[in-house]
PDB file of C-alpha atoms in Angstrom:
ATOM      1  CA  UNK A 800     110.239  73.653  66.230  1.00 95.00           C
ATOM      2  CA  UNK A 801     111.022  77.170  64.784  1.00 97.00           C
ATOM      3  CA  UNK A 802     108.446  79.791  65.564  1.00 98.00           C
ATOM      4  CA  UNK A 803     108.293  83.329  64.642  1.00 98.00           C
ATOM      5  CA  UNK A 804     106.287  86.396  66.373  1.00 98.00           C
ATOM      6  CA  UNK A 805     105.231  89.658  64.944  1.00 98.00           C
ATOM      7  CA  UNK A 806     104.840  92.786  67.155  1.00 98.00           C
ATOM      8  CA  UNK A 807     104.558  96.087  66.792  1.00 97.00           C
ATOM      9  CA  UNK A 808     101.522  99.066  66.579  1.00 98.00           C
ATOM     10  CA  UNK A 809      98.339  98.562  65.223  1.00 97.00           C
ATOM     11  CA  UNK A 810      97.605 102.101  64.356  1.00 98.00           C
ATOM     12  CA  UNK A 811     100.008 104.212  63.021  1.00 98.00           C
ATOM     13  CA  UNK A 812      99.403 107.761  61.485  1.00 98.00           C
ATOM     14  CA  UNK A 813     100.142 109.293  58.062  1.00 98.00           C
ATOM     15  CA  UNK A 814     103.800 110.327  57.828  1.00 98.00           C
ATOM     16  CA  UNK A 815     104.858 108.127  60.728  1.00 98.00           C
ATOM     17  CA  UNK A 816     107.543 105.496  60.558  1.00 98.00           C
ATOM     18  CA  UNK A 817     106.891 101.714  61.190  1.00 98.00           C
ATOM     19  CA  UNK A 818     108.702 100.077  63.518  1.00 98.00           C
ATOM     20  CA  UNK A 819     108.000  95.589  63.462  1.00 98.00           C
ATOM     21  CA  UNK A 820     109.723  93.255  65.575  1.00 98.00           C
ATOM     22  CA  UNK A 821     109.929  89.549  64.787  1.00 98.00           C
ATOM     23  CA  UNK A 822     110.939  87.443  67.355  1.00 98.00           C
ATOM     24  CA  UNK A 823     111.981  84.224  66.675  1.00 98.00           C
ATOM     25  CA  UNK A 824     112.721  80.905  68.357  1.00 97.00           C
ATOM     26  CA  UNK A 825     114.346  77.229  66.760  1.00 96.00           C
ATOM     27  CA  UNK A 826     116.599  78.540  64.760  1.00 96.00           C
ATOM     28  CA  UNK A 827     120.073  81.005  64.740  1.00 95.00           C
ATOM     29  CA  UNK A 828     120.470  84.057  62.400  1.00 96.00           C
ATOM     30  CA  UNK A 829     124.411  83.181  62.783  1.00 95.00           C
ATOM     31  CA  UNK A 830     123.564  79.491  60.490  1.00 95.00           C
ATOM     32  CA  UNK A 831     124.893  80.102  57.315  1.00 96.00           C
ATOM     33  CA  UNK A 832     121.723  80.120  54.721  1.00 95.00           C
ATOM     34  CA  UNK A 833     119.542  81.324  57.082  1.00 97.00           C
ATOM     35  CA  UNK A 834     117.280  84.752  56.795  1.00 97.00           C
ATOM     36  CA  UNK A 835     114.346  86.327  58.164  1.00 98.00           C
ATOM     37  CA  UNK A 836     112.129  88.715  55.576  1.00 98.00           C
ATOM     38  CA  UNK A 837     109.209  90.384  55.986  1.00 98.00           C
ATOM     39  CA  UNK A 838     105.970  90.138  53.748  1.00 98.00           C
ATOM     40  CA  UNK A 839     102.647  92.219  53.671  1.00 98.00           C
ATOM     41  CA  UNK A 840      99.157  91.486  52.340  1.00 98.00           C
ATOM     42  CA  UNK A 841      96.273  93.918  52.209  1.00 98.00           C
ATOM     43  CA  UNK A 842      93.283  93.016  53.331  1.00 97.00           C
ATOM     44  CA  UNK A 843      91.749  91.041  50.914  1.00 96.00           C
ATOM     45  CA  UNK A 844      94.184  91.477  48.705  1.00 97.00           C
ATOM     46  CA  UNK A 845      97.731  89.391  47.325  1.00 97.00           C
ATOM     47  CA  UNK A 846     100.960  88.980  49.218  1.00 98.00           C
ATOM     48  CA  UNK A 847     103.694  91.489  48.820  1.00 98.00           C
ATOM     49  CA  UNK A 848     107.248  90.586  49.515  1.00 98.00           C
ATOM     50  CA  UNK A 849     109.413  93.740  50.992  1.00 98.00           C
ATOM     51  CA  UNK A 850     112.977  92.386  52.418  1.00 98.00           C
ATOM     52  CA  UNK A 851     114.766  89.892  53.686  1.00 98.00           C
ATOM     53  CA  UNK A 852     118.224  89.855  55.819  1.00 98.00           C
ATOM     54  CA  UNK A 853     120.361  86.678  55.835  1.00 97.00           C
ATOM     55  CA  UNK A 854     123.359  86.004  58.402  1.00 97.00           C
ATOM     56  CA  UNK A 855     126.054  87.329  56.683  1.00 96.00           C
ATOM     57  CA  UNK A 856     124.153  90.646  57.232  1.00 96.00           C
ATOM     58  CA  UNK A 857     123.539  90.104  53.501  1.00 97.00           C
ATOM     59  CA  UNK A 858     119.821  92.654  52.939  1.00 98.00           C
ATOM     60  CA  UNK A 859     117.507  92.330  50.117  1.00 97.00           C
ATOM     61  CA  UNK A 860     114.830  94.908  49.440  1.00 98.00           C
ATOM     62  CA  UNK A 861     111.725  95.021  46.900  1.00 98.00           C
ATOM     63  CA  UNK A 862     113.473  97.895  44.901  1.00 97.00           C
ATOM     64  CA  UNK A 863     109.471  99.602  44.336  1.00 97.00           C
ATOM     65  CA  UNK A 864     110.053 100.122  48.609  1.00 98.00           C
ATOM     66  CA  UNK A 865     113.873 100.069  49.310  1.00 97.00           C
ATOM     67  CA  UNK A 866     113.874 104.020  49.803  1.00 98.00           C
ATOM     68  CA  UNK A 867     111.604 103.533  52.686  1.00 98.00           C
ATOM     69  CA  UNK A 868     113.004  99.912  54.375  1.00 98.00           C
ATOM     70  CA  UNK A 869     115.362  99.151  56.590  1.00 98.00           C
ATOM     71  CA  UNK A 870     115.916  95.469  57.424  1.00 98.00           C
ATOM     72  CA  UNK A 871     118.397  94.620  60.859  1.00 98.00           C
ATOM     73  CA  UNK A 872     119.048  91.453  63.042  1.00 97.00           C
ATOM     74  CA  UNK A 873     119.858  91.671  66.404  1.00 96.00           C
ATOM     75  CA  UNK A 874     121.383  88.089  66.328  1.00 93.00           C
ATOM     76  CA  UNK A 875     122.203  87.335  70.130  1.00 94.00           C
ATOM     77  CA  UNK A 876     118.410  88.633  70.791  1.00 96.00           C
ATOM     78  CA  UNK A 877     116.697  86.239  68.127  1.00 97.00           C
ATOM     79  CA  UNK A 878     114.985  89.253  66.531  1.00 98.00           C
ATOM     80  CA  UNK A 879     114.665  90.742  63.304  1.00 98.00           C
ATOM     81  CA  UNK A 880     113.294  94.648  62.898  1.00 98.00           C
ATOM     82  CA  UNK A 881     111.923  96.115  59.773  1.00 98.00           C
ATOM     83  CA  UNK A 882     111.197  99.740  59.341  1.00 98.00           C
ATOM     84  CA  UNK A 883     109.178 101.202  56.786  1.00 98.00           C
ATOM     85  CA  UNK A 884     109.463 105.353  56.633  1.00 98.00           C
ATOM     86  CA  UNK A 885     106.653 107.594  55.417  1.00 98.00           C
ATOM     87  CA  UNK A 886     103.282 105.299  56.418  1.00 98.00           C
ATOM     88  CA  UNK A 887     100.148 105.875  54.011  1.00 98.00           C
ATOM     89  CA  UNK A 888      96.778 104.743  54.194  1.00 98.00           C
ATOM     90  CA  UNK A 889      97.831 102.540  50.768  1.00 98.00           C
ATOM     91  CA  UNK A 890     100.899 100.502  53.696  1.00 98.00           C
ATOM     92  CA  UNK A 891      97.162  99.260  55.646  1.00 98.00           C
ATOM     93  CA  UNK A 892      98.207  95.792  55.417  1.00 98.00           C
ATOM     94  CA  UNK A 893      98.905  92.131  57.898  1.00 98.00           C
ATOM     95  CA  UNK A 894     102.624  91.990  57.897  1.00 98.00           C
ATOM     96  CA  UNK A 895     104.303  88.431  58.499  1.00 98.00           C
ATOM     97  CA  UNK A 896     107.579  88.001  59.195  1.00 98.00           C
ATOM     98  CA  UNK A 897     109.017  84.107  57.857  1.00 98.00           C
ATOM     99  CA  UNK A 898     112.221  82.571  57.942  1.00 98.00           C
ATOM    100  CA  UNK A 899     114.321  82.127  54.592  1.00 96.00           C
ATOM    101  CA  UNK A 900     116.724  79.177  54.454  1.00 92.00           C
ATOM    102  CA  UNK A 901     118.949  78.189  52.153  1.00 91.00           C
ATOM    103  CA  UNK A 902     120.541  75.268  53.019  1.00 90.00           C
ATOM    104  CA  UNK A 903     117.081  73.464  52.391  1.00 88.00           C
ATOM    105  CA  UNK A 904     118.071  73.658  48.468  1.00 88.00           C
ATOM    106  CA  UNK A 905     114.949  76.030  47.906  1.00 89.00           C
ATOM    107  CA  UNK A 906     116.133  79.817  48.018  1.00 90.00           C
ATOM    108  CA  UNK A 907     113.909  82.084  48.386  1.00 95.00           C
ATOM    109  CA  UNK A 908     111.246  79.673  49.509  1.00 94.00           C
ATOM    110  CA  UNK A 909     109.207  81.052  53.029  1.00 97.00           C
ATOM    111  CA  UNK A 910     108.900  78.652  55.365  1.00 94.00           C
ATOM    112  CA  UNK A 911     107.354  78.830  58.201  1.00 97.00           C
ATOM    113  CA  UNK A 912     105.341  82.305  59.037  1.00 98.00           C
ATOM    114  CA  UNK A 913     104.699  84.335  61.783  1.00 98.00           C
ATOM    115  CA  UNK A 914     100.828  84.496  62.725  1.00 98.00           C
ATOM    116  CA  UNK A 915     100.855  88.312  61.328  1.00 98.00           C
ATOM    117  CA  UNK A 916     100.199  91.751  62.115  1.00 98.00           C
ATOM    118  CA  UNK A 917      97.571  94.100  60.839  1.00 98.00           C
ATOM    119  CA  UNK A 918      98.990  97.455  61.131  1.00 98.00           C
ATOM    120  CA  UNK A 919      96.599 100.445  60.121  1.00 98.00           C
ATOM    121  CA  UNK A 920      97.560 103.589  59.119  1.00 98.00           C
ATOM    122  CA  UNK A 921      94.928 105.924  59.332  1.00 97.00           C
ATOM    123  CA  UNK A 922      95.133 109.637  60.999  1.00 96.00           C
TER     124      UNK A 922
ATOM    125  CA  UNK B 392     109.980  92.556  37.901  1.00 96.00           C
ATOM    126  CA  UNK B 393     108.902  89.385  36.721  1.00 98.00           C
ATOM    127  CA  UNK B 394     105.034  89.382  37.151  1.00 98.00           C
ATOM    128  CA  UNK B 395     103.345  86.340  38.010  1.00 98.00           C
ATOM    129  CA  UNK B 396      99.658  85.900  36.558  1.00 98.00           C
ATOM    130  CA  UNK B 397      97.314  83.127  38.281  1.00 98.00           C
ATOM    131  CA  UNK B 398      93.938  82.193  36.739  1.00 98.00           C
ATOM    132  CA  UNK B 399      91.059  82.133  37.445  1.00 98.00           C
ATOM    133  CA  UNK B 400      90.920  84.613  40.250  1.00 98.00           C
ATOM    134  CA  UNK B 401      88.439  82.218  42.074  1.00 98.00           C
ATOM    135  CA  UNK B 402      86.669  79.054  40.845  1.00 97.00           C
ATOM    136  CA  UNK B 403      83.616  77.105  42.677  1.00 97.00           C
ATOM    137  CA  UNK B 404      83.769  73.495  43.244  1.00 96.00           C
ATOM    138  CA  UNK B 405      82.405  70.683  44.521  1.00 96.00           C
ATOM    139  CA  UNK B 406      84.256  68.011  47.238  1.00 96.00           C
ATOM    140  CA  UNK B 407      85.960  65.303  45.086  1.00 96.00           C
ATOM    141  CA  UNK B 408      86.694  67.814  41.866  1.00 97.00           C
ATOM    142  CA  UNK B 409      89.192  68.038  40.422  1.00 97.00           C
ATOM    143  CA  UNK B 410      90.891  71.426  40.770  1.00 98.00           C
ATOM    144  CA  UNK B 411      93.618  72.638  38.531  1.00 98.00           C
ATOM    145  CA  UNK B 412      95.241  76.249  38.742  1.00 98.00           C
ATOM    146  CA  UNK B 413      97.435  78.142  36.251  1.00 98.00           C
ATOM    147  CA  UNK B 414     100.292  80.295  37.094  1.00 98.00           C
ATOM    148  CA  UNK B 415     101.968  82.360  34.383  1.00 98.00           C
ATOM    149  CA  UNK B 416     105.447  84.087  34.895  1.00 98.00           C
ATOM    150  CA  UNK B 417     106.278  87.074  32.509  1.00 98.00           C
ATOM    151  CA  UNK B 418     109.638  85.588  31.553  1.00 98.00           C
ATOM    152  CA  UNK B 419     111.163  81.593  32.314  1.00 98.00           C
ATOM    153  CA  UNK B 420     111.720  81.285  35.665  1.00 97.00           C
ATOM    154  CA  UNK B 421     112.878  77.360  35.008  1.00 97.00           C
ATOM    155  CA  UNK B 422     111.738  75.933  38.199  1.00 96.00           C
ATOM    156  CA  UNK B 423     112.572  78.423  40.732  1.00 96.00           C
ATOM    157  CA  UNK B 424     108.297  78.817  41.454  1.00 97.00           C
ATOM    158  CA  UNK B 425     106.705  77.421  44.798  1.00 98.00           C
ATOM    159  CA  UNK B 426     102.741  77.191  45.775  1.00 98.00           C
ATOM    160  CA  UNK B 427     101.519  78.653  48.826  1.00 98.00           C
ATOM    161  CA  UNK B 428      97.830  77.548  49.906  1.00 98.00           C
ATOM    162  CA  UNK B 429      95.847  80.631  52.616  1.00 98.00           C
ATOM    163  CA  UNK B 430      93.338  79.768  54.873  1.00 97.00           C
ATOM    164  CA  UNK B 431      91.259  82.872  56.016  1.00 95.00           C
ATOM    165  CA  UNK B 432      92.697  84.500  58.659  1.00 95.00           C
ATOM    166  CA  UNK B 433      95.975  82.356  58.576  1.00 97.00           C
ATOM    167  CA  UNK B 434      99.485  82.324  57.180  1.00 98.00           C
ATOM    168  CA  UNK B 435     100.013  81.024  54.006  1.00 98.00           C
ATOM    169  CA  UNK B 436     101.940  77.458  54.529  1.00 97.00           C
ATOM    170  CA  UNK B 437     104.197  76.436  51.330  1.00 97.00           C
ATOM    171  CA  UNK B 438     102.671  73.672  49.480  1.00 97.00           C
ATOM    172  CA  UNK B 439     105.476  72.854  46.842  1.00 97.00           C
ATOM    173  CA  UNK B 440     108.757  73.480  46.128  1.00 95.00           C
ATOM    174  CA  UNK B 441     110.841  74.003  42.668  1.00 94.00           C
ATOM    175  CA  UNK B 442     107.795  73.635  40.900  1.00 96.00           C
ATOM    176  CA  UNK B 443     106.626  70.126  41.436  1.00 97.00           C
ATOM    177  CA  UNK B 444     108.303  68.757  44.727  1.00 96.00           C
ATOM    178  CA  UNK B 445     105.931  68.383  47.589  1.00 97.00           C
ATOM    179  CA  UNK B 446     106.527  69.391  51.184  1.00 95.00           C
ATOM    180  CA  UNK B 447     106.446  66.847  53.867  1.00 94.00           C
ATOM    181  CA  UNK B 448     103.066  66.263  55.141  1.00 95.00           C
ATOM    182  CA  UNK B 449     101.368  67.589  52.176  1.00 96.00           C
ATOM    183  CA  UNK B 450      98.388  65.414  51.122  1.00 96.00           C
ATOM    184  CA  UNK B 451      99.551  63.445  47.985  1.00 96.00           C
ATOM    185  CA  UNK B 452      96.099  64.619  46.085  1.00 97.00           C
ATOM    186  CA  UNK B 453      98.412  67.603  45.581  1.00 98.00           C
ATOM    187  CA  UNK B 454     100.205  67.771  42.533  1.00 98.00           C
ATOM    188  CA  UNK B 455     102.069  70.708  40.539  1.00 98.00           C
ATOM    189  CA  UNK B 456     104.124  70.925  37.456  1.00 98.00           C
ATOM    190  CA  UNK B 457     105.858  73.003  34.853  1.00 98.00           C
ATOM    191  CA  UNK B 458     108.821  74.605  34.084  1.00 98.00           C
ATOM    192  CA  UNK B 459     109.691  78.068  32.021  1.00 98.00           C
ATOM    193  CA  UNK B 460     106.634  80.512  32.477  1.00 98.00           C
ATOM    194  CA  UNK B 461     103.826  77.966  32.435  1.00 98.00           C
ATOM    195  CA  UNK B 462     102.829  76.277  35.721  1.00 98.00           C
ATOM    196  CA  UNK B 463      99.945  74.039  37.213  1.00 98.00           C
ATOM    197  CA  UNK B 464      98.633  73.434  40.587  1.00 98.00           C
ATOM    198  CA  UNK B 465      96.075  70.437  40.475  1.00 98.00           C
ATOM    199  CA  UNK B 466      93.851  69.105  43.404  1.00 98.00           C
ATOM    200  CA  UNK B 467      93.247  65.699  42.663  1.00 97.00           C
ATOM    201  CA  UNK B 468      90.012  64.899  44.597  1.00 96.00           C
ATOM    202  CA  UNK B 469      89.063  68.420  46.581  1.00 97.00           C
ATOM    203  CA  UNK B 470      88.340  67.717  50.048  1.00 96.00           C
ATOM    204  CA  UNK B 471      87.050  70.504  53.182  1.00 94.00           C
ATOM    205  CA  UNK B 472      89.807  70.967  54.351  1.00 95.00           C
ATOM    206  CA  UNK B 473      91.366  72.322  50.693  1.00 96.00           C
ATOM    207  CA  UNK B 474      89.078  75.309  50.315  1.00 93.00           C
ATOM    208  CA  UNK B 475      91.482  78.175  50.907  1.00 97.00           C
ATOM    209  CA  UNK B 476      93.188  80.604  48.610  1.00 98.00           C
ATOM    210  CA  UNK B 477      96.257  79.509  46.300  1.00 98.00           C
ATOM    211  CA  UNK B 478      99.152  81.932  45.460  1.00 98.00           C
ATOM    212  CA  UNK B 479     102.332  80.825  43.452  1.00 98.00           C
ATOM    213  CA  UNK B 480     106.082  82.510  44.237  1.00 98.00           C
ATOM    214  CA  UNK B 481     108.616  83.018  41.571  1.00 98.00           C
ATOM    215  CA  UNK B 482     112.221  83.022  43.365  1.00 96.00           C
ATOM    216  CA  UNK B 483     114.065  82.968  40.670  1.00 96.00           C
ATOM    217  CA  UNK B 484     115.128  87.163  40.679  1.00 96.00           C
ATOM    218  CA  UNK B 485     114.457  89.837  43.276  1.00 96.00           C
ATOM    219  CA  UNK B 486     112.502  91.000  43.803  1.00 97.00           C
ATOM    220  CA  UNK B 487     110.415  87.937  45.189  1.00 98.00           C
ATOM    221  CA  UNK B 488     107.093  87.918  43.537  1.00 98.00           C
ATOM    222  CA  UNK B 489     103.298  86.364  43.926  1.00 98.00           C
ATOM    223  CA  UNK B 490     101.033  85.545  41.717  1.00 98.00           C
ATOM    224  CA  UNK B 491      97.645  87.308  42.145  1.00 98.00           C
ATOM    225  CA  UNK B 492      95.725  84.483  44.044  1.00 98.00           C
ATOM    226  CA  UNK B 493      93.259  81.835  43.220  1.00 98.00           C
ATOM    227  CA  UNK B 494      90.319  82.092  45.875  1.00 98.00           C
ATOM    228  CA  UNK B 495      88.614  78.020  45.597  1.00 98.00           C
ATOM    229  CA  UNK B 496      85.277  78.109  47.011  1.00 96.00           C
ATOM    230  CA  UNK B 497      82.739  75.175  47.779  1.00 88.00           C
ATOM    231  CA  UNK B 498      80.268  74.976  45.154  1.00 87.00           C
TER     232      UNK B 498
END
């Protein structure tokens, strides 16, 4: 059964940086195919996708955010860390981390999620 | 960025409608598009895959189609358990985007 876990602050200030762990269990990040990405949604509003990592240490970043993401694996840990640079108000959002695998014949699909995170940034 | 337009925004129905939501890309994304369905306060779980393939353990009153920039989510017979908000996925060019969201709402 794969699982993944969010963690990371709740409140962050204006300015800060963002710092999200996803921990992971039931699967490798050294499969080839397989990634880990990160995805936000405001509250109440749609789903934003920001970046994903794959095992080849390949990164993919929404280009409106890549100035402020970084995506790394720590592969013999089962983890995954995004951080985003520069919080706003506008980043107030539940971020999920899901796993990305190719070798199902569906790139790109996300599959399963974390529970999420709501992270506030607010001074 | 391809943009992904889902309509309507939110519908009311009744159990045992039929439900059928539109999703729109802004160029042809072939079949590279997948349907996501939200409970509130949950993750999304992924519904269907290349357009029209169903995951395992999906009720079969599910159905989707289309291909290009014109897709369809229908509900056969809505049931309880199928209120929840609907978003569609384009994967065919980064960067990954969602549709909007359908919000479907007991009548």
């Amino acid at each position: 059964q794969i699982t993944l876990k969010e963690s990371g602050p709740t409140l962050v200030k204006p300015a800060q940086t963002l710092t999200l762990t996803c921990s992971f269990s039931g699967f490798s990040l050294s499969t080839s195919g397989v990634g880990v990405g990160w995805i936000r949604q405001p509250p109440g509003k749609a789903l934003e996708w920001l970046a994903l990592i794959y095992w080849n240490d390949d990164k993919r970043y929404s280009p409106s955010l890549k100035r402020r993401l970084t995506i790394t694996k720590a592969t013999s840990k089962n983890q995954v860390v995004l951080e985003m640079t520069d919080m706003d108000p506008a980043d107030t959002a539940t971020y999920y981390c899901v796993q990305s695998d190719h070798n199902t014949g569906w790139p790109y699909a996300f599959d399963p999620w974390g529970q999420g995170t709501l992270v506030t940034v607010s001074s | 960025d391809i943009q992904m337009t889902q309509s309507p925004p939110s519908l009311s129905a009744s159990v045992g409608d039929r439900v059928i939501i539109t999703c729109r890309a802004s160029q042809s994304i072939s079949t590279y598009l997948y349907w996501y369905q939200q409970k509130p306060g949950k993750a999304p779980n992924i519904l269907i895959y290349g357009a029209s393939s169903l995951q395992s353990g999906v009720p079969s009153r599910f159905s989707a189609s289309g291909s290009g920039t014109d897709f369809t989510l229908t509900i056969s017979s809505l049931q309880p358990a199928d209120f929840a908000t609907y978003y569609c996925q384009q994967s065919y060019s980064i960067p990954l985007t969602f549709g909007g969201g359908t919000k479907v709402e007991i009548k």
